[in-house]
Backbone as JSON Lines, residues from 0, in Angstrom:
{"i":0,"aa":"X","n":[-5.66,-38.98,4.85],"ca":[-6.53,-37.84,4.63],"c":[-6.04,-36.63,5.42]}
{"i":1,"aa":"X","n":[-5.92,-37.13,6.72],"ca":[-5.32,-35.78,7.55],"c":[-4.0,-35.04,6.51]}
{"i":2,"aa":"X","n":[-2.98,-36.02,6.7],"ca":[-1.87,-35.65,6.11],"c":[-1.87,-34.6,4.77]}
{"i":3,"aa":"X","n":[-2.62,-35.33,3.6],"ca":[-3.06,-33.98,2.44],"c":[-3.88,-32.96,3.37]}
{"i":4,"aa":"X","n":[-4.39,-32.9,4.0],"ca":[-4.54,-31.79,4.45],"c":[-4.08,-30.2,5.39]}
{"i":5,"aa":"X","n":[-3.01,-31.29,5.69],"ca":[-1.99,-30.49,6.43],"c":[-0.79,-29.94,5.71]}
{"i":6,"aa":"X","n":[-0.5,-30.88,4.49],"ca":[0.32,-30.13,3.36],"c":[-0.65,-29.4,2.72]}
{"i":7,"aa":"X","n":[-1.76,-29.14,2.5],"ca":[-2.89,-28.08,1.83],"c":[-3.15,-26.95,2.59]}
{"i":8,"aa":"X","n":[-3.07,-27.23,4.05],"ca":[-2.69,-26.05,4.86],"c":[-1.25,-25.26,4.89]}
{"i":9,"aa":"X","n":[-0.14,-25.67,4.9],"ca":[1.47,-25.56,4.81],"c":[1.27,-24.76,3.55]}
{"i":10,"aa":"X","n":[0.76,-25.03,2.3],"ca":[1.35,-24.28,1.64],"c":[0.22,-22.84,1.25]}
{"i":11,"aa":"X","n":[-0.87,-23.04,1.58],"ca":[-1.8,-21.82,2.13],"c":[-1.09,-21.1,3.34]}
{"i":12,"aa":"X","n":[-0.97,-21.4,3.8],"ca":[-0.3,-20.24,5.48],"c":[0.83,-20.39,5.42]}
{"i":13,"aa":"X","n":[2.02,-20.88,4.62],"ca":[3.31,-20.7,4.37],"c":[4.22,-19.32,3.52]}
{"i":14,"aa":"X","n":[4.7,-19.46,3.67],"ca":[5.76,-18.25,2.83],"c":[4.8,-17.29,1.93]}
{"i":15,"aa":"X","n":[4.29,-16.97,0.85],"ca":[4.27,-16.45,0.04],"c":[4.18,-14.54,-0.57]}
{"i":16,"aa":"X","n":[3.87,-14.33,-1.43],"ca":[3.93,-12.87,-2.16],"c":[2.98,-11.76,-0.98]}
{"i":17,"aa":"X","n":[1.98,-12.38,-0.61],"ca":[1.3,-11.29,0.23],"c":[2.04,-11.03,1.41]}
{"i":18,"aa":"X","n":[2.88,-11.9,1.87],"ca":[3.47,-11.64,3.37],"c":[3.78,-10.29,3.85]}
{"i":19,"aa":"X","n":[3.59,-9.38,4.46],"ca":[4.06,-7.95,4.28],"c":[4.58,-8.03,5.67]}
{"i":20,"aa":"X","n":[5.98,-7.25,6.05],"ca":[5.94,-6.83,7.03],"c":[6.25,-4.77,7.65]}
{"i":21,"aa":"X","n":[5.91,-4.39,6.69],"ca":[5.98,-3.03,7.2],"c":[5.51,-2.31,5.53]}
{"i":22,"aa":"X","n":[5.81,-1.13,5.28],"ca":[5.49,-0.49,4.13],"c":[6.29,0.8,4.38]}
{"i":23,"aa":"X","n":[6.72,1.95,2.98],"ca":[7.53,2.94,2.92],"c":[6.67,3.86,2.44]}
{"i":24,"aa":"X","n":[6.73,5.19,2.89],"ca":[5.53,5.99,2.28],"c":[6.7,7.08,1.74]}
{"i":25,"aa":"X","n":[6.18,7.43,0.8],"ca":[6.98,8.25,-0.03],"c":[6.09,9.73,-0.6]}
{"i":26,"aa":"X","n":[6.81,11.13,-0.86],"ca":[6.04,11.89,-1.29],"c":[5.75,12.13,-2.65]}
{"i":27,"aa":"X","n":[4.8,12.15,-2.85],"ca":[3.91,12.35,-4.17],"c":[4.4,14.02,-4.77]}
{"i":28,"aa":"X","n":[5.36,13.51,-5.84],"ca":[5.66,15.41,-6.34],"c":[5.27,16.01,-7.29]}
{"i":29,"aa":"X","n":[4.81,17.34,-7.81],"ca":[4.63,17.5,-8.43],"c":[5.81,18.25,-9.32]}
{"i":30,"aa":"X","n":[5.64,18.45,-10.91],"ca":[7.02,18.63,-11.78],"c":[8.29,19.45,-11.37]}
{"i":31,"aa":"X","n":[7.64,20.68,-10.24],"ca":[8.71,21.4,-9.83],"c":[8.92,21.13,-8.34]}
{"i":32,"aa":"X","n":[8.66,19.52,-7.98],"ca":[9.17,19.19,-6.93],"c":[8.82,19.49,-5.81]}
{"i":33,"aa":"X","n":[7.61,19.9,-5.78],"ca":[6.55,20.35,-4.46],"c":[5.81,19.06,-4.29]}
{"i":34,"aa":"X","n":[5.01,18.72,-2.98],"ca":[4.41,17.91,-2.57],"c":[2.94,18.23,-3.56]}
{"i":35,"aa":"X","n":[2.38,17.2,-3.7],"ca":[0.58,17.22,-4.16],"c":[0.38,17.47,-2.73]}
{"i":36,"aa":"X","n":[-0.73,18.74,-2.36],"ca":[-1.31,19.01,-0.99],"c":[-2.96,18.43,-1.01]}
{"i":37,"aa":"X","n":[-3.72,18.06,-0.17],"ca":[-4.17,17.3,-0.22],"c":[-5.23,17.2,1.34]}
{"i":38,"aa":"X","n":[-6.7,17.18,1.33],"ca":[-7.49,17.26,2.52],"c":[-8.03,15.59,2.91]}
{"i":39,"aa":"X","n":[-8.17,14.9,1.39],"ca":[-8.5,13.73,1.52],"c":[-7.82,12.38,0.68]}
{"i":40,"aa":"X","n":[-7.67,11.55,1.09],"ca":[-6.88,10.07,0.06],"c":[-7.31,10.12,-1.42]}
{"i":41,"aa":"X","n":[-8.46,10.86,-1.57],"ca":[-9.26,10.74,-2.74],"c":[-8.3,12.04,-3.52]}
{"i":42,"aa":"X","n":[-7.87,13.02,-2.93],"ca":[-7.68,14.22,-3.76],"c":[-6.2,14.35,-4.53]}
{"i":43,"aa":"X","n":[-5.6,12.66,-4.25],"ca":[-4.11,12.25,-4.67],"c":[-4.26,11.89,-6.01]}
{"i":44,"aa":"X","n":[-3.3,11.97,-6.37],"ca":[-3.27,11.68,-8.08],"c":[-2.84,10.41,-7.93]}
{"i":45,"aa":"X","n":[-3.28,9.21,-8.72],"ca":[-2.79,8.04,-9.31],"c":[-3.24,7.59,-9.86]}
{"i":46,"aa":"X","n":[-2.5,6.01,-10.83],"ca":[-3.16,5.53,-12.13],"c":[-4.29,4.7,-11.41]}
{"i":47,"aa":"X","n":[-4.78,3.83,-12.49],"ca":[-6.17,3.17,-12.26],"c":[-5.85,2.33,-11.9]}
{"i":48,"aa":"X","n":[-4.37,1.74,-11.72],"ca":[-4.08,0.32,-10.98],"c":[-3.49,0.93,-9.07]}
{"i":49,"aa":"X","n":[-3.57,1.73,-9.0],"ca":[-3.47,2.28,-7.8],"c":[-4.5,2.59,-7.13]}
{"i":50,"aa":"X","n":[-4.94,2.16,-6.16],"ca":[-6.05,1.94,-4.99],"c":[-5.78,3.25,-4.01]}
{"i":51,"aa":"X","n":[-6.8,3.79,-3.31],"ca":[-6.88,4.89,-2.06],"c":[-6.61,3.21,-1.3]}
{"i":52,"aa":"X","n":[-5.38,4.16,0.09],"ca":[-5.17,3.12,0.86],"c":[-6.41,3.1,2.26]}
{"i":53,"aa":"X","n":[-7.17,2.11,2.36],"ca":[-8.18,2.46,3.03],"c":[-7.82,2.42,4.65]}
{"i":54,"aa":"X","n":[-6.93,1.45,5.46],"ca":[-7.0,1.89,6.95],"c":[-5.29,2.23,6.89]}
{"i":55,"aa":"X","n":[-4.9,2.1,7.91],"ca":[-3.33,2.5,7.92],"c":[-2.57,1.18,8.66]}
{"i":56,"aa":"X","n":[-3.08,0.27,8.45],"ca":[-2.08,-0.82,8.53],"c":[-0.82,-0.96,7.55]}
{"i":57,"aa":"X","n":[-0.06,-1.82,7.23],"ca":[0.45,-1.71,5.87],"c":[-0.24,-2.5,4.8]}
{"i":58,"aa":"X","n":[-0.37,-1.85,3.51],"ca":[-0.52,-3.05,2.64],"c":[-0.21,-3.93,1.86]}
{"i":59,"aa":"X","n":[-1.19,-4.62,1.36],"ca":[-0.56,-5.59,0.37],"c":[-0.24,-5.1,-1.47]}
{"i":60,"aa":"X","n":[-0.71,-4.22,-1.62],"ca":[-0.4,-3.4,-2.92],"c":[-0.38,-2.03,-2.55]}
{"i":61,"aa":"X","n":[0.69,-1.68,-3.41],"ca":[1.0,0.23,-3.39],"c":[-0.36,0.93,-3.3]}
{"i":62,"aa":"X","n":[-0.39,1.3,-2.96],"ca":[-1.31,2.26,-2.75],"c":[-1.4,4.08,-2.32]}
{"i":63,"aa":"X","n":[-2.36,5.46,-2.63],"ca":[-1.96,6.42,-2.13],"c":[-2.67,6.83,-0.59]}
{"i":64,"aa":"X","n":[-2.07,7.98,0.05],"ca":[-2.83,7.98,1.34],"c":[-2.55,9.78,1.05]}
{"i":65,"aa":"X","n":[-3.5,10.43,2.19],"ca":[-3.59,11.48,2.58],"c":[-2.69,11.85,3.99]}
{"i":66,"aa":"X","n":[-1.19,12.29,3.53],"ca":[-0.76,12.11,5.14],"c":[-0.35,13.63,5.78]}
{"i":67,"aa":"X","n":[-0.69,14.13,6.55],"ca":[-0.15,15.39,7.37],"c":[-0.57,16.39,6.01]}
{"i":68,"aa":"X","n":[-1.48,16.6,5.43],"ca":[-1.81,17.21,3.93],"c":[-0.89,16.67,2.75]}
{"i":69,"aa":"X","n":[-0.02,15.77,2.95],"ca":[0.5,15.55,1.64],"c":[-0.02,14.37,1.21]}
{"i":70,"aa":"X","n":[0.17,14.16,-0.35],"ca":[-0.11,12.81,-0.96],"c":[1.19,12.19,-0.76]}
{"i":71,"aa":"X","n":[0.95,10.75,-0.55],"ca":[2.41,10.04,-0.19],"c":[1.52,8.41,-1.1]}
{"i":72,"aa":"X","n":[2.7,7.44,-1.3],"ca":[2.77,6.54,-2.05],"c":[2.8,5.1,-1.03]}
{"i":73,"aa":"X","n":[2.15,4.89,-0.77],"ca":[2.2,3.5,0.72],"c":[2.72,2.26,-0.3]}
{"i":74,"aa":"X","n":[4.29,2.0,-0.27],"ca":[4.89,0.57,-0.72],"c":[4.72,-0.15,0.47]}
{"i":75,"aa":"X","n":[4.12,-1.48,0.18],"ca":[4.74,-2.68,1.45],"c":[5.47,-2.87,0.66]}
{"i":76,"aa":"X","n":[6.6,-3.4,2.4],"ca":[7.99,-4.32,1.72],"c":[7.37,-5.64,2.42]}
{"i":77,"aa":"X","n":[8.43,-6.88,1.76],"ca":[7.84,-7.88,1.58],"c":[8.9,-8.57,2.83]}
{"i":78,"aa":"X","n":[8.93,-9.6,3.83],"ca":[8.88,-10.15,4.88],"c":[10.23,-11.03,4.52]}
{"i":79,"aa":"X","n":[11.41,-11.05,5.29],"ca":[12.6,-11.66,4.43],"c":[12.83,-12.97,4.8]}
């Protein structure tokens, strides 16, 4: 009993897709290559599968943020 349970733990807290260890923020441009300017996370442009990034850890999906007034693009990279 222990034993399945410790391989049921191993592969829950092992390796997988969420692992993040840092993220790349990138600027959000608009057509003639200016930054989107920007007071709040909310005032960034993105699609509906794109989330406001809510604290500033890194995350686990792309997400946009409000940074120094620009809109920027928060990628996590994934843990090697």
């Amino acid at each position: 009993m222990c034993g399945a349970f410790a391989a049921i733990a191993v592969g829950l807290f092992g390796c997988n897709d969420l692992e993040v260890c840092g993220s790349t923020a990138s600027d959000i441009t608009r057509d003639g290559g200016e930054p989107y300017r920007c007071v709040t996370s909310e005032d960034c442009p993105r699609t509906s599968r794109v989330n406001v990034c809510v604290t500033d850890v890194s995350p686990v999906e792309v997400c946009v943020r409000c940074q120094d007034t620009k809109c920027v693009t928060v990628t996590p990279e994934a843990c090697d």
